[in-house]
């Protein structure tokens, strides 16, 4: 007899089990994405939308936040003012100390852009201190107050302006840069303190060449007959040809409006500092 196993007919053949986990094909069929979600056009739109979002974020971060917003900030600088004693010209005694002082003014550009300086100005006036009846304090302090503080046992009175002049000769300050000016001033004997006022006009745009910003004139400073500081518009090289802007309305029309029209971020930086004088009475 033959040892070969009997041949099974086609109808008796055993079916092989399907590959994969049981029910895998049924689940795969249930998760099949709709045709519109598998469309190449949809994929293209999604990719385009991603590019637009990324570009918008980059514009906001690197253009709006880092460039545009800082460019719209007003022009401002940080000013520091000091008065320090210097050695006397000759021998001095304790009862007659030297009132020679070194005035130092520093301006720092803490912004991330270059700032442009118009002609700046400084003035100094001494302050004397006189003992006063303390009982008069309520009457003197009822207001309105002015620039001088009210003390209970003393009265502070300003002298006339002792010294004044142009402050900085620089025409611009780079980002992070500090410029300095130092002058020697003499104060009258008996001065208790001194007040220093500075005016520094600053632009964020470079003024046009040829002095065409203010009708062909440049900004200067001077005093009127009552010793009040006023701006002037002068022809370059001719100090006698100046328009004195005593009238506030005229000043607004001829200077402030033109500067604001040229640079909306223009600022006139003003600072006043009172400094005690070592050796003053």
PDB file of C-alpha atoms in Angstrom:
ATOM      1  CA  UNK A   1       0.000   0.000   0.000  1.00  0.00           C
ATOM      2  CA  UNK A   2       1.112   3.566  -0.651  1.00  0.00           C
ATOM      3  CA  UNK A   3       2.128   5.678   2.354  1.00  0.00           C
ATOM      4  CA  UNK A   4       1.151   8.967   0.726  1.00  0.00           C
ATOM      5  CA  UNK A   5      -1.763  10.771   2.391  1.00  0.00           C
ATOM      6  CA  UNK A   6      -4.961  10.978   0.481  1.00  0.00           C
ATOM      7  CA  UNK A   7      -5.376  13.998  -1.743  1.00  0.00           C
ATOM      8  CA  UNK A   8      -8.172  16.280  -0.589  1.00  0.00           C
ATOM      9  CA  UNK A   9     -10.500  17.712  -3.053  1.00  0.00           C
ATOM     10  CA  UNK A  10     -10.872  21.502  -3.588  1.00  0.00           C
ATOM     11  CA  UNK A  11     -14.057  21.602  -1.681  1.00  0.00           C
ATOM     12  CA  UNK A  12     -12.475  19.960   1.323  1.00  0.00           C
ATOM     13  CA  UNK A  13      -9.521  22.433   1.526  1.00  0.00           C
ATOM     14  CA  UNK A  14      -9.098  24.281   4.819  1.00  0.00           C
ATOM     15  CA  UNK A  15      -9.221  28.101   4.701  1.00  0.00           C
ATOM     16  CA  UNK A  16      -6.299  29.956   6.230  1.00  0.00           C
ATOM     17  CA  UNK A  17      -7.018  32.437   9.021  1.00  0.00           C
ATOM     18  CA  UNK A  18      -6.727  36.102   7.999  1.00  0.00           C
ATOM     19  CA  UNK A  19      -3.512  37.950   8.875  1.00  0.00           C
ATOM     20  CA  UNK A  20      -3.475  40.516  11.638  1.00  0.00           C
ATOM     21  CA  UNK A  21      -5.490  40.890  14.813  1.00  0.00           C
ATOM     22  CA  UNK A  22      -9.107  39.798  14.821  1.00  0.00           C
ATOM     23  CA  UNK A  23     -11.401  42.601  13.672  1.00  0.00           C
ATOM     24  CA  UNK A  24      -8.528  44.729  12.310  1.00  0.00           C
ATOM     25  CA  UNK A  25      -9.992  45.063   8.858  1.00  0.00           C
ATOM     26  CA  UNK A  26     -13.390  46.037  10.192  1.00  0.00           C
ATOM     27  CA  UNK A  27     -11.905  48.826  12.286  1.00  0.00           C
ATOM     28  CA  UNK A  28      -9.708  50.031   9.449  1.00  0.00           C
ATOM     29  CA  UNK A  29     -12.709  50.387   7.289  1.00  0.00           C
ATOM     30  CA  UNK A  30     -14.585  52.384   9.948  1.00  0.00           C
ATOM     31  CA  UNK A  31     -11.670  54.964  10.319  1.00  0.00           C
ATOM     32  CA  UNK A  32     -11.285  55.613   6.649  1.00  0.00           C
ATOM     33  CA  UNK A  33     -11.156  59.443   6.028  1.00  0.00           C
ATOM     34  CA  UNK A  34     -13.748  60.992   3.780  1.00  0.00           C
ATOM     35  CA  UNK A  35     -12.672  61.727   0.257  1.00  0.00           C
ATOM     36  CA  UNK A  36     -12.715  65.497   0.721  1.00  0.00           C
ATOM     37  CA  UNK A  37     -10.296  65.236   3.649  1.00  0.00           C
ATOM     38  CA  UNK A  38      -7.877  63.261   1.472  1.00  0.00           C
ATOM     39  CA  UNK A  39      -8.082  65.856  -1.274  1.00  0.00           C
ATOM     40  CA  UNK A  40      -4.735  67.336  -2.488  1.00  0.00           C
ATOM     41  CA  UNK A  41      -6.412  70.749  -2.594  1.00  0.00           C
ATOM     42  CA  UNK A  42      -7.186  70.571   1.132  1.00  0.00           C
ATOM     43  CA  UNK A  43      -3.602  69.644   1.919  1.00  0.00           C
ATOM     44  CA  UNK A  44      -2.412  72.597  -0.136  1.00  0.00           C
ATOM     45  CA  UNK A  45      -4.745  74.964   1.751  1.00  0.00           C
ATOM     46  CA  UNK A  46      -3.548  73.644   5.113  1.00  0.00           C
ATOM     47  CA  UNK A  47       0.084  74.129   4.130  1.00  0.00           C
ATOM     48  CA  UNK A  48      -0.637  77.652   2.862  1.00  0.00           C
ATOM     49  CA  UNK A  49      -2.449  78.515   6.101  1.00  0.00           C
ATOM     50  CA  UNK A  50       0.547  77.309   8.130  1.00  0.00           C
ATOM     51  CA  UNK A  51       2.879  79.480   6.081  1.00  0.00           C
ATOM     52  CA  UNK A  52       0.619  82.513   6.608  1.00  0.00           C
ATOM     53  CA  UNK A  53       0.477  81.940  10.391  1.00  0.00           C
ATOM     54  CA  UNK A  54       4.264  81.544  10.607  1.00  0.00           C
ATOM     55  CA  UNK A  55       4.834  84.665   8.506  1.00  0.00           C
ATOM     56  CA  UNK A  56       2.382  86.665  10.613  1.00  0.00           C
ATOM     57  CA  UNK A  57       4.146  85.616  13.801  1.00  0.00           C
ATOM     58  CA  UNK A  58       7.506  86.568  12.323  1.00  0.00           C
ATOM     59  CA  UNK A  59       6.216  89.977  11.234  1.00  0.00           C
ATOM     60  CA  UNK A  60       4.760  90.620  14.697  1.00  0.00           C
ATOM     61  CA  UNK A  61       7.899  89.526  16.513  1.00  0.00           C
ATOM     62  CA  UNK A  62      10.639  91.001  14.332  1.00  0.00           C
ATOM     63  CA  UNK A  63       8.959  93.930  12.599  1.00  0.00           C
ATOM     64  CA  UNK A  64       6.119  95.191  14.781  1.00  0.00           C
ATOM     65  CA  UNK A  65       7.545  94.410  18.218  1.00  0.00           C
ATOM     66  CA  UNK A  66      11.243  94.986  17.560  1.00  0.00           C
ATOM     67  CA  UNK A  67      11.164  97.793  14.944  1.00  0.00           C
ATOM     68  CA  UNK A  68       7.833  99.583  14.594  1.00  0.00           C
ATOM     69  CA  UNK A  69       6.844  99.894  18.278  1.00  0.00           C
ATOM     70  CA  UNK A  70      10.277 101.263  19.363  1.00  0.00           C
ATOM     71  CA  UNK A  71      10.244 103.659  16.391  1.00  0.00           C
ATOM     72  CA  UNK A  72       7.004 105.224  17.654  1.00  0.00           C
ATOM     73  CA  UNK A  73       8.314 105.891  21.170  1.00  0.00           C
ATOM     74  CA  UNK A  74       9.034 109.572  21.979  1.00  0.00           C
ATOM     75  CA  UNK A  75      12.627 110.724  21.795  1.00  0.00           C
ATOM     76  CA  UNK A  76      13.996 110.793  25.314  1.00  0.00           C
ATOM     77  CA  UNK A  77      17.358 110.735  26.995  1.00  0.00           C
ATOM     78  CA  UNK A  78      18.490 110.262  30.579  1.00  0.00           C
ATOM     79  CA  UNK A  79      20.154 113.351  32.076  1.00  0.00           C
ATOM     80  CA  UNK A  80      22.475 113.474  35.085  1.00  0.00           C
ATOM     81  CA  UNK A  81      23.583 116.771  36.649  1.00  0.00           C
ATOM     82  CA  UNK A  82      26.153 117.363  39.372  1.00  0.00           C
ATOM     83  CA  UNK A  83      28.058 120.229  41.013  1.00  0.00           C
ATOM     84  CA  UNK A  84      31.354 119.311  42.659  1.00  0.00           C
ATOM     85  CA  UNK A  85      33.872 121.543  44.509  1.00  0.00           C
ATOM     86  CA  UNK A  86      37.221 122.303  42.918  1.00  0.00           C
ATOM     87  CA  UNK A  87      40.417 123.645  44.415  1.00  0.00           C
ATOM     88  CA  UNK A  88      40.484 127.361  45.161  1.00  0.00           C
ATOM     89  CA  UNK A  89      42.630 129.682  43.053  1.00  0.00           C
ATOM     90  CA  UNK A  90      44.425 130.890  46.157  1.00  0.00           C
ATOM     91  CA  UNK A  91      44.644 130.149  49.862  1.00  0.00           C
ATOM     92  CA  UNK A  92      41.295 129.982  51.610  1.00  0.00           C
ATOM     93  CA  UNK A  93      40.183 129.682  55.193  1.00  0.00           C
ATOM     94  CA  UNK A  94      37.377 127.723  56.756  1.00  0.00           C
ATOM     95  CA  UNK A  95      35.321 130.893  57.142  1.00  0.00           C
ATOM     96  CA  UNK A  96      35.751 131.821  53.488  1.00  0.00           C
ATOM     97  CA  UNK A  97      35.604 128.605  51.455  1.00  0.00           C
ATOM     98  CA  UNK A  98      35.882 128.588  47.716  1.00  0.00           C
ATOM     99  CA  UNK A  99      32.596 128.512  45.827  1.00  0.00           C
ATOM    100  CA  UNK A 100      34.186 127.446  42.566  1.00  0.00           C
ATOM    101  CA  UNK A 101      32.273 124.436  41.255  1.00  0.00           C
ATOM    102  CA  UNK A 102      32.538 122.037  38.343  1.00  0.00           C
ATOM    103  CA  UNK A 103      29.209 121.575  36.609  1.00  0.00           C
ATOM    104  CA  UNK A 104      28.881 118.185  34.925  1.00  0.00           C
ATOM    105  CA  UNK A 105      25.961 117.188  32.711  1.00  0.00           C
ATOM    106  CA  UNK A 106      25.685 113.746  31.106  1.00  0.00           C
ATOM    107  CA  UNK A 107      23.097 112.536  28.598  1.00  0.00           C
ATOM    108  CA  UNK A 108      22.540 108.833  27.902  1.00  0.00           C
ATOM    109  CA  UNK A 109      20.638 107.315  25.011  1.00  0.00           C
ATOM    110  CA  UNK A 110      19.103 104.148  26.481  1.00  0.00           C
ATOM    111  CA  UNK A 111      17.024 103.437  23.361  1.00  0.00           C
ATOM    112  CA  UNK A 112      17.910 101.180  20.411  1.00  0.00           C
ATOM    113  CA  UNK A 113      18.065 103.952  17.806  1.00  0.00           C
ATOM    114  CA  UNK A 114      20.133 107.058  17.112  1.00  0.00           C
ATOM    115  CA  UNK A 115      18.769 110.317  18.534  1.00  0.00           C
ATOM    116  CA  UNK A 116      19.498 113.742  17.037  1.00  0.00           C
ATOM    117  CA  UNK A 117      20.155 116.821  19.178  1.00  0.00           C
ATOM    118  CA  UNK A 118      19.194 120.373  18.405  1.00  0.00           C
ATOM    119  CA  UNK A 119      20.992 123.168  20.246  1.00  0.00           C
ATOM    120  CA  UNK A 120      20.659 122.622  24.000  1.00  0.00           C
ATOM    121  CA  UNK A 121      20.904 125.069  26.910  1.00  0.00           C
ATOM    122  CA  UNK A 122      21.835 125.224  30.593  1.00  0.00           C
ATOM    123  CA  UNK A 123      21.488 127.876  33.293  1.00  0.00           C
ATOM    124  CA  UNK A 124      22.498 128.077  36.933  1.00  0.00           C
ATOM    125  CA  UNK A 125      21.304 130.333  39.722  1.00  0.00           C
ATOM    126  CA  UNK A 126      22.355 130.264  43.391  1.00  0.00           C
ATOM    127  CA  UNK A 127      19.954 129.942  46.332  1.00  0.00           C
ATOM    128  CA  UNK A 128      20.415 131.619  49.693  1.00  0.00           C
ATOM    129  CA  UNK A 129      18.931 130.496  52.986  1.00  0.00           C
ATOM    130  CA  UNK A 130      17.729 132.925  55.621  1.00  0.00           C
ATOM    131  CA  UNK A 131      16.515 131.984  59.103  1.00  0.00           C
ATOM    132  CA  UNK A 132      12.826 132.727  59.691  1.00  0.00           C
ATOM    133  CA  UNK A 133      10.194 132.690  62.411  1.00  0.00           C
ATOM    134  CA  UNK A 134       8.965 129.089  62.664  1.00  0.00           C
ATOM    135  CA  UNK A 135       5.493 130.241  63.717  1.00  0.00           C
ATOM    136  CA  UNK A 136       4.917 131.720  60.235  1.00  0.00           C
ATOM    137  CA  UNK A 137       5.138 128.325  58.551  1.00  0.00           C
ATOM    138  CA  UNK A 138       1.357 127.668  58.365  1.00  0.00           C
ATOM    139  CA  UNK A 139       0.808 131.016  56.680  1.00  0.00           C
ATOM    140  CA  UNK A 140       3.659 130.545  54.212  1.00  0.00           C
ATOM    141  CA  UNK A 141       2.696 126.929  53.438  1.00  0.00           C
ATOM    142  CA  UNK A 142      -0.976 127.473  52.682  1.00  0.00           C
ATOM    143  CA  UNK A 143      -0.098 127.627  48.983  1.00  0.00           C
ATOM    144  CA  UNK A 144       0.037 127.713  46.146  1.00  0.00           C
ATOM    145  CA  UNK A 145       3.567 126.301  46.159  1.00  0.00           C
ATOM    146  CA  UNK A 146       6.263 127.259  43.674  1.00  0.00           C
ATOM    147  CA  UNK A 147       9.608 125.763  42.694  1.00  0.00           C
ATOM    148  CA  UNK A 148      11.199 126.643  46.051  1.00  0.00           C
ATOM    149  CA  UNK A 149      10.314 124.393  49.004  1.00  0.00           C
ATOM    150  CA  UNK A 150       8.853 125.913  52.174  1.00  0.00           C
ATOM    151  CA  UNK A 151      10.864 125.305  55.351  1.00  0.00           C
ATOM    152  CA  UNK A 152       9.529 125.927  58.831  1.00  0.00           C
ATOM    153  CA  UNK A 153      12.613 127.664  60.190  1.00  0.00           C
ATOM    154  CA  UNK A 154      14.059 129.253  57.049  1.00  0.00           C
ATOM    155  CA  UNK A 155      13.227 130.965  53.795  1.00  0.00           C
ATOM    156  CA  UNK A 156      14.954 129.986  50.524  1.00  0.00           C
ATOM    157  CA  UNK A 157      15.415 132.818  48.046  1.00  0.00           C
ATOM    158  CA  UNK A 158      16.952 132.494  44.548  1.00  0.00           C
ATOM    159  CA  UNK A 159      19.642 134.851  43.302  1.00  0.00           C
ATOM    160  CA  UNK A 160      19.486 136.094  39.691  1.00  0.00           C
ATOM    161  CA  UNK A 161      20.931 133.762  37.061  1.00  0.00           C
ATOM    162  CA  UNK A 162      24.652 133.406  37.648  1.00  0.00           C
ATOM    163  CA  UNK A 163      25.727 131.512  34.523  1.00  0.00           C
ATOM    164  CA  UNK A 164      24.187 130.142  31.324  1.00  0.00           C
ATOM    165  CA  UNK A 165      25.217 128.821  27.932  1.00  0.00           C
ATOM    166  CA  UNK A 166      24.983 126.167  25.248  1.00  0.00           C
ATOM    167  CA  UNK A 167      25.129 122.669  26.676  1.00  0.00           C
ATOM    168  CA  UNK A 168      26.183 119.972  24.176  1.00  0.00           C
ATOM    169  CA  UNK A 169      28.032 120.469  20.907  1.00  0.00           C
ATOM    170  CA  UNK A 170      27.176 116.938  19.715  1.00  0.00           C
ATOM    171  CA  UNK A 171      24.525 116.633  17.027  1.00  0.00           C
ATOM    172  CA  UNK A 172      23.519 113.018  17.782  1.00  0.00           C
ATOM    173  CA  UNK A 173      23.749 110.231  20.361  1.00  0.00           C
ATOM    174  CA  UNK A 174      24.093 106.606  19.295  1.00  0.00           C
ATOM    175  CA  UNK A 175      22.192 103.802  21.092  1.00  0.00           C
ATOM    176  CA  UNK A 176      23.729 103.107  24.487  1.00  0.00           C
ATOM    177  CA  UNK A 177      26.094 106.094  24.197  1.00  0.00           C
ATOM    178  CA  UNK A 178      26.663 108.747  26.883  1.00  0.00           C
ATOM    179  CA  UNK A 179      27.915 112.255  26.130  1.00  0.00           C
ATOM    180  CA  UNK A 180      29.305 114.692  28.700  1.00  0.00           C
ATOM    181  CA  UNK A 181      29.775 118.397  29.224  1.00  0.00           C
ATOM    182  CA  UNK A 182      31.811 119.955  32.030  1.00  0.00           C
ATOM    183  CA  UNK A 183      32.243 123.668  32.832  1.00  0.00           C
ATOM    184  CA  UNK A 184      33.640 125.634  35.763  1.00  0.00           C
ATOM    185  CA  UNK A 185      31.243 128.082  37.427  1.00  0.00           C
ATOM    186  CA  UNK A 186      31.698 130.644  40.206  1.00  0.00           C
ATOM    187  CA  UNK A 187      28.986 131.166  42.800  1.00  0.00           C
ATOM    188  CA  UNK A 188      28.567 134.190  45.085  1.00  0.00           C
ATOM    189  CA  UNK A 189      29.702 133.950  48.677  1.00  0.00           C
ATOM    190  CA  UNK A 190      26.889 133.018  50.996  1.00  0.00           C
ATOM    191  CA  UNK A 191      25.125 130.752  48.510  1.00  0.00           C
ATOM    192  CA  UNK A 192      23.452 127.870  50.314  1.00  0.00           C
ATOM    193  CA  UNK A 193      22.559 125.811  47.243  1.00  0.00           C
ATOM    194  CA  UNK A 194      22.299 126.131  43.479  1.00  0.00           C
ATOM    195  CA  UNK A 195      19.707 125.126  40.911  1.00  0.00           C
ATOM    196  CA  UNK A 196      20.677 123.931  37.447  1.00  0.00           C
ATOM    197  CA  UNK A 197      18.126 123.883  34.621  1.00  0.00           C
ATOM    198  CA  UNK A 198      18.811 122.176  31.301  1.00  0.00           C
ATOM    199  CA  UNK A 199      16.839 122.082  28.031  1.00  0.00           C
ATOM    200  CA  UNK A 200      17.707 119.412  25.454  1.00  0.00           C
ATOM    201  CA  UNK A 201      15.560 119.195  22.261  1.00  0.00           C
ATOM    202  CA  UNK A 202      15.749 115.695  20.757  1.00  0.00           C
ATOM    203  CA  UNK A 203      14.587 114.273  17.399  1.00  0.00           C
ATOM    204  CA  UNK A 204      14.284 110.668  16.255  1.00  0.00           C
ATOM    205  CA  UNK A 205      14.801 111.676  12.608  1.00  0.00           C
ATOM    206  CA  UNK A 206      17.935 113.243  11.176  1.00  0.00           C
ATOM    207  CA  UNK A 207      17.339 116.930  10.358  1.00  0.00           C
ATOM    208  CA  UNK A 208      17.640 117.761   6.652  1.00  0.00           C
ATOM    209  CA  UNK A 209      20.883 119.221   5.390  1.00  0.00           C
ATOM    210  CA  UNK A 210      21.077 122.904   4.647  1.00  0.00           C
ATOM    211  CA  UNK A 211      19.209 123.936   7.807  1.00  0.00           C
ATOM    212  CA  UNK A 212      15.871 123.626   6.064  1.00  0.00           C
ATOM    213  CA  UNK A 213      14.024 122.308   9.105  1.00  0.00           C
ATOM    214  CA  UNK A 214      13.004 125.690  10.554  1.00  0.00           C
ATOM    215  CA  UNK A 215      12.705 127.870   7.489  1.00  0.00           C
ATOM    216  CA  UNK A 216      16.450 127.951   6.881  1.00  0.00           C
ATOM    217  CA  UNK A 217      17.191 128.881  10.503  1.00  0.00           C
ATOM    218  CA  UNK A 218      18.510 126.992  13.523  1.00  0.00           C
ATOM    219  CA  UNK A 219      17.240 126.825  17.089  1.00  0.00           C
ATOM    220  CA  UNK A 220      19.166 128.919  19.632  1.00  0.00           C
ATOM    221  CA  UNK A 221      18.446 130.167  23.167  1.00  0.00           C
ATOM    222  CA  UNK A 222      18.692 133.533  24.909  1.00  0.00           C
ATOM    223  CA  UNK A 223      17.116 135.810  27.514  1.00  0.00           C
ATOM    224  CA  UNK A 224      14.514 138.493  27.198  1.00  0.00           C
ATOM    225  CA  UNK A 225      14.762 141.787  29.096  1.00  0.00           C
ATOM    226  CA  UNK A 226      13.254 140.247  32.222  1.00  0.00           C
ATOM    227  CA  UNK A 227      15.892 137.469  32.155  1.00  0.00           C
ATOM    228  CA  UNK A 228      13.456 134.748  31.108  1.00  0.00           C
ATOM    229  CA  UNK A 229      14.881 132.125  28.791  1.00  0.00           C
ATOM    230  CA  UNK A 230      13.315 132.131  25.328  1.00  0.00           C
ATOM    231  CA  UNK A 231      13.966 130.213  22.083  1.00  0.00           C
ATOM    232  CA  UNK A 232      15.276 131.990  19.015  1.00  0.00           C
ATOM    233  CA  UNK A 233      15.475 131.066  15.336  1.00  0.00           C
ATOM    234  CA  UNK A 234      18.761 132.376  13.939  1.00  0.00           C
ATOM    235  CA  UNK A 235      20.499 132.429  10.587  1.00  0.00           C
ATOM    236  CA  UNK A 236      23.607 130.253  10.678  1.00  0.00           C
ATOM    237  CA  UNK A 237      26.717 132.379  11.132  1.00  0.00           C
ATOM    238  CA  UNK A 238      24.766 135.588  11.820  1.00  0.00           C
ATOM    239  CA  UNK A 239      23.839 135.893  15.526  1.00  0.00           C
ATOM    240  CA  UNK A 240      22.301 139.299  14.865  1.00  0.00           C
ATOM    241  CA  UNK A 241      19.668 137.886  12.506  1.00  0.00           C
ATOM    242  CA  UNK A 242      17.386 136.045  14.940  1.00  0.00           C
ATOM    243  CA  UNK A 243      13.641 135.753  15.436  1.00  0.00           C
ATOM    244  CA  UNK A 244      13.020 135.958  19.167  1.00  0.00           C
ATOM    245  CA  UNK A 245      10.029 133.784  20.013  1.00  0.00           C
ATOM    246  CA  UNK A 246       8.784 135.745  23.026  1.00  0.00           C
ATOM    247  CA  UNK A 247       5.142 135.122  22.135  1.00  0.00           C
ATOM    248  CA  UNK A 248       4.060 131.575  23.175  1.00  0.00           C
ATOM    249  CA  UNK A 249       1.610 131.423  20.263  1.00  0.00           C
ATOM    250  CA  UNK A 250       4.314 132.504  17.852  1.00  0.00           C
ATOM    251  CA  UNK A 251       6.679 129.970  19.387  1.00  0.00           C
ATOM    252  CA  UNK A 252       4.125 127.220  18.882  1.00  0.00           C
ATOM    253  CA  UNK A 253       3.530 128.174  15.269  1.00  0.00           C
ATOM    254  CA  UNK A 254       7.136 128.721  14.240  1.00  0.00           C
ATOM    255  CA  UNK A 255       8.991 126.069  16.201  1.00  0.00           C
ATOM    256  CA  UNK A 256       6.962 123.395  17.978  1.00  0.00           C
ATOM    257  CA  UNK A 257       4.551 122.766  15.129  1.00  0.00           C
ATOM    258  CA  UNK A 258       7.322 122.552  12.546  1.00  0.00           C
ATOM    259  CA  UNK A 259       9.336 120.176  14.684  1.00  0.00           C
ATOM    260  CA  UNK A 260       6.291 118.037  15.440  1.00  0.00           C
ATOM    261  CA  UNK A 261       5.334 117.979  11.763  1.00  0.00           C
ATOM    262  CA  UNK A 262       8.844 116.840  10.837  1.00  0.00           C
ATOM    263  CA  UNK A 263       9.079 114.316  13.702  1.00  0.00           C
ATOM    264  CA  UNK A 264       5.965 113.462  15.755  1.00  0.00           C
ATOM    265  CA  UNK A 265       8.272 111.931  18.385  1.00  0.00           C
ATOM    266  CA  UNK A 266      10.156 115.204  18.984  1.00  0.00           C
ATOM    267  CA  UNK A 267      10.607 115.972  22.709  1.00  0.00           C
ATOM    268  CA  UNK A 268      12.039 118.954  24.562  1.00  0.00           C
ATOM    269  CA  UNK A 269      13.739 117.300  27.539  1.00  0.00           C
ATOM    270  CA  UNK A 270      13.711 119.566  30.577  1.00  0.00           C
ATOM    271  CA  UNK A 271      15.342 118.858  33.927  1.00  0.00           C
ATOM    272  CA  UNK A 272      16.011 120.911  37.054  1.00  0.00           C
ATOM    273  CA  UNK A 273      18.260 119.867  39.906  1.00  0.00           C
ATOM    274  CA  UNK A 274      18.991 121.620  43.206  1.00  0.00           C
ATOM    275  CA  UNK A 275      22.424 120.882  44.658  1.00  0.00           C
ATOM    276  CA  UNK A 276      23.651 121.740  48.135  1.00  0.00           C
ATOM    277  CA  UNK A 277      26.903 123.692  48.279  1.00  0.00           C
ATOM    278  CA  UNK A 278      29.501 122.495  50.734  1.00  0.00           C
ATOM    279  CA  UNK A 279      30.726 125.533  52.649  1.00  0.00           C
ATOM    280  CA  UNK A 280      27.680 127.652  51.805  1.00  0.00           C
ATOM    281  CA  UNK A 281      25.988 129.617  54.555  1.00  0.00           C
TER     282      UNK A 281
END
